PDB file of C-alpha atoms (C1' of nucleotides) in Angstrom:
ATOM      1  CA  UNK A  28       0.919  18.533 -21.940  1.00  0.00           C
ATOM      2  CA  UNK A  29       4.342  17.973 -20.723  1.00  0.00           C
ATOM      3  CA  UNK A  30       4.947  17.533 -16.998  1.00  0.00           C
ATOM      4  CA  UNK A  31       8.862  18.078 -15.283  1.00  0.00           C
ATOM      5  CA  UNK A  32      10.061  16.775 -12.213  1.00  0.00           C
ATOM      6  CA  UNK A  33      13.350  18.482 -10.977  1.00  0.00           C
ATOM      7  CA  UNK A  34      14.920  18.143  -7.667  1.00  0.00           C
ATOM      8  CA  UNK A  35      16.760  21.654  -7.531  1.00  0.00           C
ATOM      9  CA  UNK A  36      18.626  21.370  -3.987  1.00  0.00           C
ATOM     10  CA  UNK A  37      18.283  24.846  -2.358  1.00  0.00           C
ATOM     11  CA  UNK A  38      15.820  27.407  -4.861  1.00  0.00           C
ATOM     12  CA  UNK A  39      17.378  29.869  -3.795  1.00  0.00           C
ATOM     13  CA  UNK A  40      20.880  29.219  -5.018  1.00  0.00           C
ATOM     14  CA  UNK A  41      19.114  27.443  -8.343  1.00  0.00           C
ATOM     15  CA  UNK A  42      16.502  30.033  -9.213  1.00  0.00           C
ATOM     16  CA  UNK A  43      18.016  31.141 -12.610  1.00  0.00           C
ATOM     17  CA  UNK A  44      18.502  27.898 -13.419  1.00  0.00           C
ATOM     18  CA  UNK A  45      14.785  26.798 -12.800  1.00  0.00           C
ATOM     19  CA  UNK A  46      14.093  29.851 -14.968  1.00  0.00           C
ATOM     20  CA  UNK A  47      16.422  29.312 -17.727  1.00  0.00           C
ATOM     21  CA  UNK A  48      15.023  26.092 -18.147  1.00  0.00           C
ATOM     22  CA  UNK A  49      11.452  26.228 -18.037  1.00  0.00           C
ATOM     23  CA  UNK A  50      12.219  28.564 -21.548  1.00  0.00           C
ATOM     24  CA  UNK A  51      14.671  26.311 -22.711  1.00  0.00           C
ATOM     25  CA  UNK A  52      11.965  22.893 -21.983  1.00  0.00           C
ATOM     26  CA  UNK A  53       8.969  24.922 -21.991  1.00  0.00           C
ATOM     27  CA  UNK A  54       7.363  22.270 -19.740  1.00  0.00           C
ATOM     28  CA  UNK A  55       3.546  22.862 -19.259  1.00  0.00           C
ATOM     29  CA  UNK A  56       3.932  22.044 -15.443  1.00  0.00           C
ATOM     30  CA  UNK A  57       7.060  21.349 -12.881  1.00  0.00           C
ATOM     31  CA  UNK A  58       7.576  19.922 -10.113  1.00  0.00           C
ATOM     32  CA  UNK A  59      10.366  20.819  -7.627  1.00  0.00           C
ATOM     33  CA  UNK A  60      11.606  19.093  -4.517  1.00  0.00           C
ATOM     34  CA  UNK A  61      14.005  20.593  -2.234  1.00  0.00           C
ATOM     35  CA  UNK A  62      13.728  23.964  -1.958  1.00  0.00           C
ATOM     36  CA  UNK A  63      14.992  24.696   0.952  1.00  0.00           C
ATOM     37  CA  UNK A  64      13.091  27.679   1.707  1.00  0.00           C
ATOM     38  CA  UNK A  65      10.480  28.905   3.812  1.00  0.00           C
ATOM     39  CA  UNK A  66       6.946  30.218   2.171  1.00  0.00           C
ATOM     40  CA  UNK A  67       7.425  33.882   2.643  1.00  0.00           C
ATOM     41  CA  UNK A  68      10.876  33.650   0.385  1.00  0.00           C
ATOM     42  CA  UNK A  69       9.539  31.481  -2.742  1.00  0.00           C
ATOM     43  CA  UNK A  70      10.308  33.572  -5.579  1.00  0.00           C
ATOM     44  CA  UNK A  71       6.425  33.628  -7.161  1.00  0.00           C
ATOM     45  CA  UNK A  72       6.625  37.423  -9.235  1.00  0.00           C
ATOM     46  CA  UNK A  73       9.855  35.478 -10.374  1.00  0.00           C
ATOM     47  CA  UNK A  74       8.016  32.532 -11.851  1.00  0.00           C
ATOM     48  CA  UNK A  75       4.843  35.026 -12.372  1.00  0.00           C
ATOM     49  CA  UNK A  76       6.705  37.158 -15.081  1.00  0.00           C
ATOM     50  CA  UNK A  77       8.270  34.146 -16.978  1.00  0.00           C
ATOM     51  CA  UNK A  78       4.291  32.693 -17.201  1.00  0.00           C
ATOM     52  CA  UNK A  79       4.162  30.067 -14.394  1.00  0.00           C
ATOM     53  CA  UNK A  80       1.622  30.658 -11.788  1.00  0.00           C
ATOM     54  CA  UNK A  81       3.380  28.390  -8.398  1.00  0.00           C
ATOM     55  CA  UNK A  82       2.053  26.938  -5.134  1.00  0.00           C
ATOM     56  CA  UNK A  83       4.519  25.801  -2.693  1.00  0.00           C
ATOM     57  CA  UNK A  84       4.683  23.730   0.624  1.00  0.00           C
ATOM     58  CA  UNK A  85       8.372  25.219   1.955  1.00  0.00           C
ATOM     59  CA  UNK A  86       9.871  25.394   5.506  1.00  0.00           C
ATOM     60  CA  UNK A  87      13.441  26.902   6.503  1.00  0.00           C
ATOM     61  CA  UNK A  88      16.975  25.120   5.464  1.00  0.00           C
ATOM     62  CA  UNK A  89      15.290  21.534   4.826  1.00  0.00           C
ATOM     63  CA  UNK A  90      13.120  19.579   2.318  1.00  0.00           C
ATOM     64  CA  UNK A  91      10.066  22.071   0.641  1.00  0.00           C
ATOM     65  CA  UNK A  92       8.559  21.076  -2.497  1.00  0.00           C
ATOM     66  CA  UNK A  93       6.461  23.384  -4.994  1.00  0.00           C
ATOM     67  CA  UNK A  94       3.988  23.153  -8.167  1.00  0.00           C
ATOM     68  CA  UNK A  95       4.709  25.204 -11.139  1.00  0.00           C
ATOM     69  CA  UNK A  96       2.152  25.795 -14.088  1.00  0.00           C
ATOM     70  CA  UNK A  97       2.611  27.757 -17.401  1.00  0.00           C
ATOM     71  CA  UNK A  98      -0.469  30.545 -17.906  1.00  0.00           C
ATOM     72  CA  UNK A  99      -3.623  29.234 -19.616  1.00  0.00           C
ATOM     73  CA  UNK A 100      -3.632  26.115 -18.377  1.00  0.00           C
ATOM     74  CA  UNK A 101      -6.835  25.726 -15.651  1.00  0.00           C
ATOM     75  CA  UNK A 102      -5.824  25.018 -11.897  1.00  0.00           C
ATOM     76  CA  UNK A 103      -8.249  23.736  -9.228  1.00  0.00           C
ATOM     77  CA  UNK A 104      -7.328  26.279  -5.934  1.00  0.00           C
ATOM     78  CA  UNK A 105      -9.605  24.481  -3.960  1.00  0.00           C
ATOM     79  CA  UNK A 106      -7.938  21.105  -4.183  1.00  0.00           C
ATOM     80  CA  UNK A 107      -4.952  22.103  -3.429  1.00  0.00           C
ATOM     81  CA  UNK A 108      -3.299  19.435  -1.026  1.00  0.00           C
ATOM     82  CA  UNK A 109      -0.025  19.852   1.301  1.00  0.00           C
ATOM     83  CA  UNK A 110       1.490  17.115   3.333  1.00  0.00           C
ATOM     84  CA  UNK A 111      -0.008  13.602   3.265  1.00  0.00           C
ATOM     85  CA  UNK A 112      -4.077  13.771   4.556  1.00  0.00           C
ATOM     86  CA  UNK A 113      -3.983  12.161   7.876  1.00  0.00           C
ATOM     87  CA  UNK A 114       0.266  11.651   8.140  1.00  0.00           C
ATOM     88  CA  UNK A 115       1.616  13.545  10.686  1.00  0.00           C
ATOM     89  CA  UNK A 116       4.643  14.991   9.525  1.00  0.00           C
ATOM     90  CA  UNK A 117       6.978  18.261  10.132  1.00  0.00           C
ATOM     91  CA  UNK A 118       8.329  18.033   7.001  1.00  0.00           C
ATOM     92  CA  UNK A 119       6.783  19.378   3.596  1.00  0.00           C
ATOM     93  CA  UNK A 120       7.353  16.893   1.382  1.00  0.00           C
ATOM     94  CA  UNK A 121       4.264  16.963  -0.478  1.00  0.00           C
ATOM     95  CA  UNK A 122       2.172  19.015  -2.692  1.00  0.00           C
ATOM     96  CA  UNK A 123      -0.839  18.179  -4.903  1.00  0.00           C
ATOM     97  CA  UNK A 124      -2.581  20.164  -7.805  1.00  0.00           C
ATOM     98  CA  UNK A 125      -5.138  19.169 -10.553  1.00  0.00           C
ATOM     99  CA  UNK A 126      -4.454  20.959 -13.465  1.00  0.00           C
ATOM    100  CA  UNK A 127      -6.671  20.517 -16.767  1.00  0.00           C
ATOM    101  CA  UNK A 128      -8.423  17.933 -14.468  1.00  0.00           C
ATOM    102  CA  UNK A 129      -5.005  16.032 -13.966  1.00  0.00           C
ATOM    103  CA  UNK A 130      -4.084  15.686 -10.716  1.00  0.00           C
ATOM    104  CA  UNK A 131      -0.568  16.083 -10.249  1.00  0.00           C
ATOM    105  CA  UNK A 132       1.298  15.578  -7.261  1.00  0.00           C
ATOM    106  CA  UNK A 133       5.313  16.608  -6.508  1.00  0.00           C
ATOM    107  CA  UNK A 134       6.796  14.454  -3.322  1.00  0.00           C
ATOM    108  CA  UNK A 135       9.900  14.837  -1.853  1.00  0.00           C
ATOM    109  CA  UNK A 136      10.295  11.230  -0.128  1.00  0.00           C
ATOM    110  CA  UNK A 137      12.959  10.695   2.530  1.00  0.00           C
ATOM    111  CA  UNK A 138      16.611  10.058   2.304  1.00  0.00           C
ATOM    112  CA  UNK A 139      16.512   7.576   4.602  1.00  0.00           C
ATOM    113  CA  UNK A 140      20.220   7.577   5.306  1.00  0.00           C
ATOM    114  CA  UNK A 141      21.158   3.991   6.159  1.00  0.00           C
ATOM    115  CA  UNK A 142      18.818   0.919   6.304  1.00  0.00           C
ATOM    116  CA  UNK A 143      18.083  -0.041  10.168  1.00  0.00           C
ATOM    117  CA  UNK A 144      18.369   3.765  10.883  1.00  0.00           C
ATOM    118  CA  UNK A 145      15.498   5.856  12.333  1.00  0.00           C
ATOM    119  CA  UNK A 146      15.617   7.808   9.263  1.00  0.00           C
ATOM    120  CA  UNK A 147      15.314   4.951   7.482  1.00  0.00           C
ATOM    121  CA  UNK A 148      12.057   3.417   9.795  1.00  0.00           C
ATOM    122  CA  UNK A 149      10.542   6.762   8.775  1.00  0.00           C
ATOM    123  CA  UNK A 150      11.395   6.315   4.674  1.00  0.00           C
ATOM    124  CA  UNK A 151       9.197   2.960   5.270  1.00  0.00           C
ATOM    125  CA  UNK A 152       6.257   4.662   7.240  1.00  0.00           C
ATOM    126  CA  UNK A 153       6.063   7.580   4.771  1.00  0.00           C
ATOM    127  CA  UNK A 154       6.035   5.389   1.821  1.00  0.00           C
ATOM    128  CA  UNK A 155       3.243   3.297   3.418  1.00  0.00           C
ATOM    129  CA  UNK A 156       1.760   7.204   3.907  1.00  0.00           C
ATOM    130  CA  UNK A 157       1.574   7.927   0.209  1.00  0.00           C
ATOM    131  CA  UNK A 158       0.892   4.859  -0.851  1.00  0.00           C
ATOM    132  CA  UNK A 159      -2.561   4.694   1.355  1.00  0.00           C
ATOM    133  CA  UNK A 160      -3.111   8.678  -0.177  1.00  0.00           C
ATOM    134  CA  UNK A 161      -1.497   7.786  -3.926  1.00  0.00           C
ATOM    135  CA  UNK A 162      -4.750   4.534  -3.659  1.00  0.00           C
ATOM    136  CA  UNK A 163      -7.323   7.849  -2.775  1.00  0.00           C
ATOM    137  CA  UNK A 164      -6.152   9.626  -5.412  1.00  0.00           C
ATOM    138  CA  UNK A 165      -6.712   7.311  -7.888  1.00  0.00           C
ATOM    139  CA  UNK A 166     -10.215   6.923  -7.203  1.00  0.00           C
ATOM    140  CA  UNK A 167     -11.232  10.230  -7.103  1.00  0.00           C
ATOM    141  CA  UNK A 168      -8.815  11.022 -10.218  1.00  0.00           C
ATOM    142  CA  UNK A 169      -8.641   8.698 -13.222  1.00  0.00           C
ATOM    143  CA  UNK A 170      -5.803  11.599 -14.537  1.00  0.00           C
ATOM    144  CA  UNK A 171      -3.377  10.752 -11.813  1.00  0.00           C
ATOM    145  CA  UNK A 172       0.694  11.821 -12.010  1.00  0.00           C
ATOM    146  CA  UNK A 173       3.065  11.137  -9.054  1.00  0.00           C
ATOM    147  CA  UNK A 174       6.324  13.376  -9.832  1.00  0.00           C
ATOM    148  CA  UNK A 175       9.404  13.684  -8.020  1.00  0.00           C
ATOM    149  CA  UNK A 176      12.774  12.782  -6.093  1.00  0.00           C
ATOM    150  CA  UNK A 177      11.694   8.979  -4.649  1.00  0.00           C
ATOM    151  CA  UNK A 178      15.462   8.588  -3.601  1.00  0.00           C
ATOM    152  CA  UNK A 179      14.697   4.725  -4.727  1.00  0.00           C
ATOM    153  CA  UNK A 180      16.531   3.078  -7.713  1.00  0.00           C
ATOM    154  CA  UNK A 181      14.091   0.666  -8.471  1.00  0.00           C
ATOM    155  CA  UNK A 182      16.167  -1.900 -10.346  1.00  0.00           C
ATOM    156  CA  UNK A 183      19.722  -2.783 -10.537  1.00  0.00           C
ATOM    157  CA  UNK A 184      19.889  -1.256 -14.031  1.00  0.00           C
ATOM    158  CA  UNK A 185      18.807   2.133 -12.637  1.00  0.00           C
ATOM    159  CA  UNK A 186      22.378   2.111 -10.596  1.00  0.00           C
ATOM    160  CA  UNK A 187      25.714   2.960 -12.352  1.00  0.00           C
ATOM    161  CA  UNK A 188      27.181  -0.396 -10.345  1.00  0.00           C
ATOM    162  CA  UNK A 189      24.700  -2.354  -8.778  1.00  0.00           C
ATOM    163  CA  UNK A 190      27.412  -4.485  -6.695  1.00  0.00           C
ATOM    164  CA  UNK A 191      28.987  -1.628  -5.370  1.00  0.00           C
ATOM    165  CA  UNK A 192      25.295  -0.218  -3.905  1.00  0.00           C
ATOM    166  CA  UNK A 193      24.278  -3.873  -3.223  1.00  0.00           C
ATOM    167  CA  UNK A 194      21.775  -3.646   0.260  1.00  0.00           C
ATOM    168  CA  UNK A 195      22.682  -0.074   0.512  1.00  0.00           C
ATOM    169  CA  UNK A 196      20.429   2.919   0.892  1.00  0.00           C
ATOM    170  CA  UNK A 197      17.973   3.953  -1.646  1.00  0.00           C
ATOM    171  CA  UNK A 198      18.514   0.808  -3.569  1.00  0.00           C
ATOM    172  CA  UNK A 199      17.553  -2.004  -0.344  1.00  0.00           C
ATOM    173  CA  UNK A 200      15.073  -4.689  -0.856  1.00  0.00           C
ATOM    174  CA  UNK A 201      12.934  -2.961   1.632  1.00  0.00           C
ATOM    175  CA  UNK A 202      12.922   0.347  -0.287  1.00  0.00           C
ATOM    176  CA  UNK A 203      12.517  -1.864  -3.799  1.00  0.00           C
ATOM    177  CA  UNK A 204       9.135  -3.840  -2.333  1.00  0.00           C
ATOM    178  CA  UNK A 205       7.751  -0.249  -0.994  1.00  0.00           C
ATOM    179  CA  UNK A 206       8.424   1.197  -4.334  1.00  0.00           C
ATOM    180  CA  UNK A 207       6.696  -1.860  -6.040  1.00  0.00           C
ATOM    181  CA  UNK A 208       3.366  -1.593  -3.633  1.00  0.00           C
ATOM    182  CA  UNK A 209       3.046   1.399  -5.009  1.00  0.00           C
ATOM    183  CA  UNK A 210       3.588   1.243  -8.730  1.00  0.00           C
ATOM    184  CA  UNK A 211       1.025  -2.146  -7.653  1.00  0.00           C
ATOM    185  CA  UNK A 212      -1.967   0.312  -7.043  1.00  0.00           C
ATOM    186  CA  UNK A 213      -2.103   0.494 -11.136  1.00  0.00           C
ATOM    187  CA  UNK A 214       0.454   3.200 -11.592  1.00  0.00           C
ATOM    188  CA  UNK A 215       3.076   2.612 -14.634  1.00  0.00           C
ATOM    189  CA  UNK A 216       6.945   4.134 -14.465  1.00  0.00           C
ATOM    190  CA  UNK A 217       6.682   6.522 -17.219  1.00  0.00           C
ATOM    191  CA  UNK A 218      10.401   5.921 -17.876  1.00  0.00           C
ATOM    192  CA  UNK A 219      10.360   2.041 -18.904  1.00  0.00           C
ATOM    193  CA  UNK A 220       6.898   2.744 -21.140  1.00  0.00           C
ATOM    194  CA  UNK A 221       9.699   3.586 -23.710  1.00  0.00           C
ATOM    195  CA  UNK A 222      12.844   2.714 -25.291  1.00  0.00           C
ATOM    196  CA  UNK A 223      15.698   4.161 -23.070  1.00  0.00           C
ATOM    197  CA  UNK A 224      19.410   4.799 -23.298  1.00  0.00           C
ATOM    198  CA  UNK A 225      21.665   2.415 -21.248  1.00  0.00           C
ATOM    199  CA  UNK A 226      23.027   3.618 -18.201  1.00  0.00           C
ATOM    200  CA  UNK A 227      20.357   6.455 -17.935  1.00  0.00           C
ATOM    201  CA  UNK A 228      20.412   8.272 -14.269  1.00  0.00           C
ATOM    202  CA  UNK A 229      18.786  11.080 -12.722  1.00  0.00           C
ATOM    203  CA  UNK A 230      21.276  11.728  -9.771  1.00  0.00           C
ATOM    204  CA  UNK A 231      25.284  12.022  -9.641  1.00  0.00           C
ATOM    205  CA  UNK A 232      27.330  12.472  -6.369  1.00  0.00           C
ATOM    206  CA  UNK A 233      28.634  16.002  -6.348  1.00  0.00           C
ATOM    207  CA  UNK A 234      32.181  14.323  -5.553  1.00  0.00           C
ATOM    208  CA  UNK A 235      34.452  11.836  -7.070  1.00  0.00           C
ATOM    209  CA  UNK A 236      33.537  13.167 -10.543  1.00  0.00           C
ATOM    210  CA  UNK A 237      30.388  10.891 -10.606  1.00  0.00           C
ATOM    211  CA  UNK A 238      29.025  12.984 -13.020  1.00  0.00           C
ATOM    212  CA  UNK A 239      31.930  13.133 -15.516  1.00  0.00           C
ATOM    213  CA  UNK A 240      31.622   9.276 -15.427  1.00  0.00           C
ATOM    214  CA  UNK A 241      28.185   9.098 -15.190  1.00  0.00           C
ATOM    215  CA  UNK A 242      28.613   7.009 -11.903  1.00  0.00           C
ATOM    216  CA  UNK A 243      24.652   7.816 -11.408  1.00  0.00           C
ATOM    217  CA  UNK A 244      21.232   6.127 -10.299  1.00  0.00           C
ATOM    218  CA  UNK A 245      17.564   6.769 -11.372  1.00  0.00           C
ATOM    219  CA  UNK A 246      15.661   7.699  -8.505  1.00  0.00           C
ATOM    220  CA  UNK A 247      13.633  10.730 -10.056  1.00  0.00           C
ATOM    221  CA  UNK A 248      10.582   9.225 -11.098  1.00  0.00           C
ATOM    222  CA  UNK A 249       6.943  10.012 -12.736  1.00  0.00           C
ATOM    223  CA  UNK A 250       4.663   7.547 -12.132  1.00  0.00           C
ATOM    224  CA  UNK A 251       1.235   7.443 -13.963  1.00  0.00           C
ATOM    225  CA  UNK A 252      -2.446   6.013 -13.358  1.00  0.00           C
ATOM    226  CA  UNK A 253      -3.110   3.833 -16.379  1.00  0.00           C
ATOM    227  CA  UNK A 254      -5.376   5.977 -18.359  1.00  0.00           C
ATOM    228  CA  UNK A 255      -2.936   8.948 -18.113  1.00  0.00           C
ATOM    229  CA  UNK A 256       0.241   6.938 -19.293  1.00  0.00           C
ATOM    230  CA  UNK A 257      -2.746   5.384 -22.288  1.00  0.00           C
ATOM    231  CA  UNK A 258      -1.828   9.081 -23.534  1.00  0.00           C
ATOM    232  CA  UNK A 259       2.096   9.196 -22.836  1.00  0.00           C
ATOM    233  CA  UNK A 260       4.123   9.612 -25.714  1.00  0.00           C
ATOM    234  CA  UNK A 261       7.873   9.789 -24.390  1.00  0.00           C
ATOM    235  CA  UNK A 262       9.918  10.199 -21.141  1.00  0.00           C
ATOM    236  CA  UNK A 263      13.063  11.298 -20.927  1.00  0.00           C
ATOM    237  CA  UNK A 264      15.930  12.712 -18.463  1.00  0.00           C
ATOM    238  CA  UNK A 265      16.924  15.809 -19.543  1.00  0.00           C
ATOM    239  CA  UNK A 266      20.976  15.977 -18.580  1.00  0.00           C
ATOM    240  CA  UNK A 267      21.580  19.606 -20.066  1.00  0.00           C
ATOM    241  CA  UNK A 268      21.211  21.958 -16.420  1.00  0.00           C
ATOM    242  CA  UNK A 269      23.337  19.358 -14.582  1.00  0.00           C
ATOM    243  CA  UNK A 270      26.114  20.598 -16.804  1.00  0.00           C
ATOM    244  CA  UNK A 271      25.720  24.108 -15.927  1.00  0.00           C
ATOM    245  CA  UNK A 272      27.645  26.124 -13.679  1.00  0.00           C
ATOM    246  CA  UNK A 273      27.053  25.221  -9.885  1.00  0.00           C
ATOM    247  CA  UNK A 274      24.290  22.656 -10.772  1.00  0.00           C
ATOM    248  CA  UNK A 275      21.522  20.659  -8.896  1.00  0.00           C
ATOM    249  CA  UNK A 276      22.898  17.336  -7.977  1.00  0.00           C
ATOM    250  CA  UNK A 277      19.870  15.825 -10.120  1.00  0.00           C
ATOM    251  CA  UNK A 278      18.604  16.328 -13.424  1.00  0.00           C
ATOM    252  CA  UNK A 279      14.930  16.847 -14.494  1.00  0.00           C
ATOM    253  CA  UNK A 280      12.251  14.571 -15.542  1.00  0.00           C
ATOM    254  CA  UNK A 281      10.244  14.699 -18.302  1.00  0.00           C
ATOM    255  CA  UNK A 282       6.769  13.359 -19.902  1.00  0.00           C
ATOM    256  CA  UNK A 283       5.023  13.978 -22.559  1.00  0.00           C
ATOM    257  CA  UNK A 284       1.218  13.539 -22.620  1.00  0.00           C
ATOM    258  CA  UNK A 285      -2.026  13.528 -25.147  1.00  0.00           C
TER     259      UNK A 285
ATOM    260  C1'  DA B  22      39.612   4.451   3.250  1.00  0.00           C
ATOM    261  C1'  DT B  23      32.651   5.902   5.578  1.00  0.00           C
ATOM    262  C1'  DG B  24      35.982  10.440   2.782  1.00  0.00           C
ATOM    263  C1'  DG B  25      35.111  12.713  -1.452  1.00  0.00           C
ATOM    264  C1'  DC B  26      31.026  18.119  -2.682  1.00  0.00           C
ATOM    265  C1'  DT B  27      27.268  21.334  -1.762  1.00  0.00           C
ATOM    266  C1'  DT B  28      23.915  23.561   1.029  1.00  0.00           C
ATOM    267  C1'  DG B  29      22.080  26.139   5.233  1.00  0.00           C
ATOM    268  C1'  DC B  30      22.921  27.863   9.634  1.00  0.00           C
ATOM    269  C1'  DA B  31      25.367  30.766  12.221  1.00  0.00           C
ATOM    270  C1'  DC B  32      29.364  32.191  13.416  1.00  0.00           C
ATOM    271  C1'  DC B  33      33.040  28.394  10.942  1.00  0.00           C
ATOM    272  C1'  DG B  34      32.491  23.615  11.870  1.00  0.00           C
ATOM    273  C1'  DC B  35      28.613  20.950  11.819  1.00  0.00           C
ATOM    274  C1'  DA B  36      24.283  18.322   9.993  1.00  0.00           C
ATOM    275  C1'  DA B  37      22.238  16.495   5.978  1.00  0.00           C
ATOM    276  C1'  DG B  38      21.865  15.045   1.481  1.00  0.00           C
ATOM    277  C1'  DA B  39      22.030  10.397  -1.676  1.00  0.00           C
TER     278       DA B  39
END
DNA sequence: ATGGCTTGCACCGCAAGA
């Protein structure tokens, strides 16, 4: 099975890209953050025809996130989770499915902005959020994924130049220790399992040319329970829709499992 | 130099992203 993250900033504007690559990757299931859209516009017959069958958790302009999996494969409806259990929250950052009896979640976490922000206070509380539900999970799941934009570079090496982002948003020492309580719980970063290019990123500013000089960070993640990433293969960022015409800002995710 | 692009909203310049 091979599971996608892909932050795809606004569906609307990237649906024929989301398309054109789930036949070019072929991905079993994906995962997509930021859609930007409300429910009653997520392009399902869209996905339906091309062989995905989709649940989303959207809302109008901001945030949304959405499950996509390929025909044939087996999906639990009744388990079907959106928004943390017991976190209060406005914004739909969360969806969970279990698919061939692997759960499979797709989270969009919070910018956060600027450390000592409020945005930033609420980055921290959410992260404790999931963290709390990610520790449920994983009892009631041995098959447990956690997919999707974490906007946190968890080490130095996963920024394009670490002195230049040094204390800054999405790469802070608070942010780092939240993202480490959670990978604590038992889960493993898919991405460091394996041998990995230098200098490999999952996001590039849309100005400045970041991308052209691969002036990135890695904060697209898929973190795995231990007995799922026993059966992980590879990982890998796939760069080839972020050179398409009027791209996402990020790339996808990829992993490869059993 | 706190900008630089891109999106959505809504009526065009602003908030938000990362």
């Amino acid at each position: 099975m091979k599971i996608a993250t892909w932050n795809v900033n606004s569906l609307k504007v990237r649906q024929q890209h989301v398309i054109d690559w789930l036949e070019l990757s072929h991905v079993d299931v994906l995962c997509l953050q930021e859609l930007k859209l409300p429910d009653e516009k997520f392009p399902h017959a869209e996905f339906s025809v091309k062989g995905y069958r989709s649940w989303c958790a959207g809302q109008k302009t901001y945030n949304g996130v959405a499950i996509l999996v390929r025909d044939g494969l087996e999906v639990d409806e009744v388990d079907i989770v959106r928004n943390i259990p017991g976190f209060e929250d406005l914004q739909q950052r969360l969806i969970a499915a279990t698919v061939n009896g692997t759960r499979i979640a797709s989270a969009y976490f919070p910018n956060g902005q600027a450390p000592g922000t409020e945005k930033f206070a609420y980055k921290l509380r959410w992260l404790d959020a999931i963290t709390q539900w990610a520790a449920d999970e994983l009892v009631r799941y041995p098959s447990f994924a956690l997919a999707g934009d974490y906007n946190i570079a968890p080490e130095d090496r996963d920024v394009h130049d670490p002195q230049a982002w040094l204390g800054q948003n999405l790469v802070s020492p608070e942010e780092r220790a939240a993202f480490a309580r959670l990978v604590s719980l038992g889960l493993v970063d898919s991405f460091r399992s394996f041998e990995q290019p230098e200098k490999t990123f999952t996001w590039w500013d849309y100005r400045m040319l970041a991308f052209r000089r691969n002036a990135g960070l890695r904060i697209d993640h898929i973190l795995l329970s231990s007995a799922l990433a026993a059966t992980c293969t590879h990982c890998e960022v796939d760069k080839t829709p972020r050179k398409w015409d009027q791209p996402s800002d990020h790339a996808p995710v990829i992993v490869y499992l059993g």
